[in-house]
Amino acid sequence: MTTDIHAAPAARPVMGLFERYLSVWVALCIVAGIALGHLVPGVFQAIAAAEVAKVNLPVAVLIWLMIVPMLLKIDLGALGRVSEHWRGVGVTLFINWAVKPFSMALLGTLFIGNLFAPLLPQDQISSYIAGLILLAAAPCTAMVFVWSNLCEGEPHYTLSQVALNDIIMVFAFAPLVGLLLGVASITVPWDTLLLSVLLYIVIPVVAAQLWRRSLLATGGEAALKRVLDLIQPVSLVALLTTLVLLFGFQGEQILAQPLVILLLAVPILIQVYFNAGLAYWLSRRFGVAWCVAAPAALIGASNFFELAVAAAISLFGLGSGAALATVVGVLVEVPVMLSVVKIVKATKPWYEGRPHA
């Protein structure tokens, strides 16, 4: 995502115009994508055909333009401070890697595979569940800085937790996704999955960190900030363009069954509030300071939807239910996470065991 995050934890990112109205931009992309899909179907077919080794080249470029600028903001050197807030880090790691992906697989199977199944296209149900699993399989990397700032979270904790999650993601994403897709009886194309991890996690992380070190070595924080400011619009355009492409391919399905998006949002919403609440409660049980517990709840609940979109496209295709399910995560991201921010701020007196003012 596109937040103004500096290397120093003291930098306080704010929610910009784009982030604040992300759901509005996604809604406009839905309309634009569906309209363009009907008006110029040949263009979308040509884009879909531009593949090499199951990798759609135009989409791959767009994903890199989204992910690399985002990862450029992350200081992996913050890993050295993980021990300062070890209880909060432990809670978030437990939620991110041992609870969230599994709870989403369960919720997806319950709602999409069973309760809502009669209302959904039967040939896409397993694909929808796969998309939900991909959405929950990796924690958010950048927007959590904004959420942490809004709830006055401890910046050193947030930065070190995100850096640690990035490293874990390199090694854990593929095995975790493979396991959960297998449990859900979805065929796992391991070659494509591993290629996706290489293309959309390993290469971007390495490239971003090398670029970051080069900028800091030659021009310091000022040079890094200048580059981040320069590439921010590129990242925004890449995200919106990717969404337009996705909805260009999903148009007929959405028009035929407009309830699909609403139904897919149900397990996502439940998953967010459940994991945020569990992280918040566990933090209180383990005596974690509120300034750490608040961002812990937000990191535990949010998803790395850029990676989810990329993996869904690689594994199942631009027109798949999996791709659509991941985009629904983008649609609900801002309003849902803002509500979590309000909840943790409103419950601070309860958390700290003191009466309301």
PDB file of N, CA, C and O in Angstrom, residues 316-341:
ATOM      1  N   PHE A 316      -4.673 -19.494 -10.182  1.00  0.00           N
ATOM      2  CA  PHE A 316      -6.007 -19.830 -10.687  1.00  0.00           C
ATOM      3  C   PHE A 316      -6.457 -18.997 -11.887  1.00  0.00           C
ATOM      4  O   PHE A 316      -7.467 -19.334 -12.510  1.00  0.00           O
ATOM      5  N   GLY A 317      -5.752 -17.902 -12.188  1.00  0.00           N
ATOM      6  CA  GLY A 317      -6.104 -17.125 -13.373  1.00  0.00           C
ATOM      7  C   GLY A 317      -6.831 -15.834 -13.053  1.00  0.00           C
ATOM      8  O   GLY A 317      -7.425 -15.669 -11.975  1.00  0.00           O
ATOM      9  N   LEU A 318      -6.798 -14.912 -14.011  1.00  0.00           N
ATOM     10  CA  LEU A 318      -7.417 -13.599 -13.841  1.00  0.00           C
ATOM     11  C   LEU A 318      -8.928 -13.675 -13.663  1.00  0.00           C
ATOM     12  O   LEU A 318      -9.519 -12.866 -12.962  1.00  0.00           O
ATOM     13  N   GLY A 319      -9.564 -14.627 -14.302  1.00  0.00           N
ATOM     14  CA  GLY A 319     -11.015 -14.724 -14.234  1.00  0.00           C
ATOM     15  C   GLY A 319     -11.512 -15.676 -13.178  1.00  0.00           C
ATOM     16  O   GLY A 319     -12.699 -16.025 -13.177  1.00  0.00           O
ATOM     17  N   SER A 320     -10.675 -16.065 -12.264  1.00  0.00           N
ATOM     18  CA  SER A 320     -11.038 -17.080 -11.279  1.00  0.00           C
ATOM     19  C   SER A 320     -11.797 -16.498 -10.095  1.00  0.00           C
ATOM     20  O   SER A 320     -11.711 -15.307  -9.783  1.00  0.00           O
ATOM     21  N   GLY A 321     -12.518 -17.376  -9.404  1.00  0.00           N
ATOM     22  CA  GLY A 321     -13.167 -16.980  -8.174  1.00  0.00           C
ATOM     23  C   GLY A 321     -12.162 -16.640  -7.097  1.00  0.00           C
ATOM     24  O   GLY A 321     -12.424 -15.802  -6.227  1.00  0.00           O
ATOM     25  N   ALA A 322     -10.991 -17.269  -7.136  1.00  0.00           N
ATOM     26  CA  ALA A 322      -9.939 -16.985  -6.151  1.00  0.00           C
ATOM     27  C   ALA A 322      -9.481 -15.535  -6.260  1.00  0.00           C
ATOM     28  O   ALA A 322      -9.301 -14.846  -5.248  1.00  0.00           O
ATOM     29  N   ALA A 323      -9.281 -15.065  -7.481  1.00  0.00           N
ATOM     30  CA  ALA A 323      -8.868 -13.673  -7.677  1.00  0.00           C
ATOM     31  C   ALA A 323      -9.932 -12.718  -7.171  1.00  0.00           C
ATOM     32  O   ALA A 323      -9.634 -11.712  -6.518  1.00  0.00           O
ATOM     33  N   LEU A 324     -11.192 -13.039  -7.457  1.00  0.00           N
ATOM     34  CA  LEU A 324     -12.287 -12.186  -6.993  1.00  0.00           C
ATOM     35  C   LEU A 324     -12.339 -12.145  -5.472  1.00  0.00           C
ATOM     36  O   LEU A 324     -12.519 -11.080  -4.874  1.00  0.00           O
ATOM     37  N   ALA A 325     -12.162 -13.288  -4.827  1.00  0.00           N
ATOM     38  CA  ALA A 325     -12.227 -13.342  -3.364  1.00  0.00           C
ATOM     39  C   ALA A 325     -11.147 -12.472  -2.732  1.00  0.00           C
ATOM     40  O   ALA A 325     -11.392 -11.795  -1.721  1.00  0.00           O
ATOM     41  N   THR A 326      -9.955 -12.474  -3.308  1.00  0.00           N
ATOM     42  CA  THR A 326      -8.883 -11.648  -2.735  1.00  0.00           C
ATOM     43  C   THR A 326      -9.183 -10.160  -2.888  1.00  0.00           C
ATOM     44  O   THR A 326      -8.851  -9.363  -2.007  1.00  0.00           O
ATOM     45  N   VAL A 327      -9.821  -9.793  -3.995  1.00  0.00           N
ATOM     46  CA  VAL A 327     -10.134  -8.385  -4.222  1.00  0.00           C
ATOM     47  C   VAL A 327     -11.224  -7.905  -3.258  1.00  0.00           C
ATOM     48  O   VAL A 327     -11.246  -6.733  -2.877  1.00  0.00           O
ATOM     49  N   VAL A 328     -12.113  -8.794  -2.852  1.00  0.00           N
ATOM     50  CA  VAL A 328     -13.109  -8.407  -1.849  1.00  0.00           C
ATOM     51  C   VAL A 328     -12.405  -7.985  -0.563  1.00  0.00           C
ATOM     52  O   VAL A 328     -12.853  -7.082   0.147  1.00  0.00           O
ATOM     53  N   GLY A 329     -11.256  -8.620  -0.276  1.00  0.00           N
ATOM     54  CA  GLY A 329     -10.462  -8.215   0.871  1.00  0.00           C
ATOM     55  C   GLY A 329      -9.992  -6.776   0.755  1.00  0.00           C
ATOM     56  O   GLY A 329      -9.949  -6.044   1.751  1.00  0.00           O
ATOM     57  N   VAL A 330      -9.634  -6.367  -0.446  1.00  0.00           N
ATOM     58  CA  VAL A 330      -9.232  -4.973  -0.672  1.00  0.00           C
ATOM     59  C   VAL A 330     -10.417  -4.043  -0.430  1.00  0.00           C
ATOM     60  O   VAL A 330     -10.281  -2.967   0.159  1.00  0.00           O
ATOM     61  N   LEU A 331     -11.582  -4.466  -0.878  1.00  0.00           N
ATOM     62  CA  LEU A 331     -12.785  -3.637  -0.799  1.00  0.00           C
ATOM     63  C   LEU A 331     -13.164  -3.317   0.641  1.00  0.00           C
ATOM     64  O   LEU A 331     -13.571  -2.194   0.956  1.00  0.00           O
ATOM     65  N   VAL A 332     -13.006  -4.277   1.549  1.00  0.00           N
ATOM     66  CA  VAL A 332     -13.452  -4.068   2.931  1.00  0.00           C
ATOM     67  C   VAL A 332     -12.330  -3.618   3.862  1.00  0.00           C
ATOM     68  O   VAL A 332     -12.576  -3.319   5.038  1.00  0.00           O
ATOM     69  N   GLU A 333     -11.097  -3.573   3.362  1.00  0.00           N
ATOM     70  CA  GLU A 333      -9.925  -3.321   4.218  1.00  0.00           C
ATOM     71  C   GLU A 333     -10.053  -2.072   5.076  1.00  0.00           C
ATOM     72  O   GLU A 333      -9.937  -2.130   6.306  1.00  0.00           O
ATOM     73  N   VAL A 334     -10.269  -0.922   4.454  1.00  0.00           N
ATOM     74  CA  VAL A 334     -10.209   0.332   5.205  1.00  0.00           C
ATOM     75  C   VAL A 334     -11.349   0.486   6.213  1.00  0.00           C
ATOM     76  O   VAL A 334     -11.092   0.742   7.400  1.00  0.00           O
ATOM     77  N   PRO A 335     -12.615   0.355   5.813  1.00  0.00           N
ATOM     78  CA  PRO A 335     -13.670   0.552   6.822  1.00  0.00           C
ATOM     79  C   PRO A 335     -13.594  -0.435   7.980  1.00  0.00           C
ATOM     80  O   PRO A 335     -13.844  -0.062   9.134  1.00  0.00           O
ATOM     81  N   VAL A 336     -13.228  -1.676   7.693  1.00  0.00           N
ATOM     82  CA  VAL A 336     -13.159  -2.678   8.761  1.00  0.00           C
ATOM     83  C   VAL A 336     -12.011  -2.373   9.717  1.00  0.00           C
ATOM     84  O   VAL A 336     -12.171  -2.400  10.934  1.00  0.00           O
ATOM     85  N   MET A 337     -10.832  -2.074   9.180  1.00  0.00           N
ATOM     86  CA  MET A 337      -9.685  -1.806  10.048  1.00  0.00           C
ATOM     87  C   MET A 337      -9.859  -0.503  10.824  1.00  0.00           C
ATOM     88  O   MET A 337      -9.420  -0.392  11.970  1.00  0.00           O
ATOM     89  N   LEU A 338     -10.512   0.493  10.221  1.00  0.00           N
ATOM     90  CA  LEU A 338     -10.798   1.718  10.963  1.00  0.00           C
ATOM     91  C   LEU A 338     -11.725   1.431  12.142  1.00  0.00           C
ATOM     92  O   LEU A 338     -11.590   2.036  13.211  1.00  0.00           O
ATOM     93  N   SER A 339     -12.655   0.508  11.949  1.00  0.00           N
ATOM     94  CA  SER A 339     -13.553   0.143  13.054  1.00  0.00           C
ATOM     95  C   SER A 339     -12.775  -0.553  14.169  1.00  0.00           C
ATOM     96  O   SER A 339     -13.065  -0.343  15.354  1.00  0.00           O
ATOM     97  N   VAL A 340     -11.782  -1.365  13.815  1.00  0.00           N
ATOM     98  CA  VAL A 340     -10.950  -2.018  14.829  1.00  0.00           C
ATOM     99  C   VAL A 340     -10.148  -0.974  15.599  1.00  0.00           C
ATOM    100  O   VAL A 340      -9.995  -1.065  16.829  1.00  0.00           O
ATOM    101  N   VAL A 341      -9.619   0.021  14.889  1.00  0.00           N
ATOM    102  CA  VAL A 341      -8.898   1.112  15.555  1.00  0.00           C
ATOM    103  C   VAL A 341      -9.800   1.781  16.593  1.00  0.00           C
ATOM    104  O   VAL A 341      -9.395   2.026  17.745  1.00  0.00           O
TER     105      VAL A 341
END
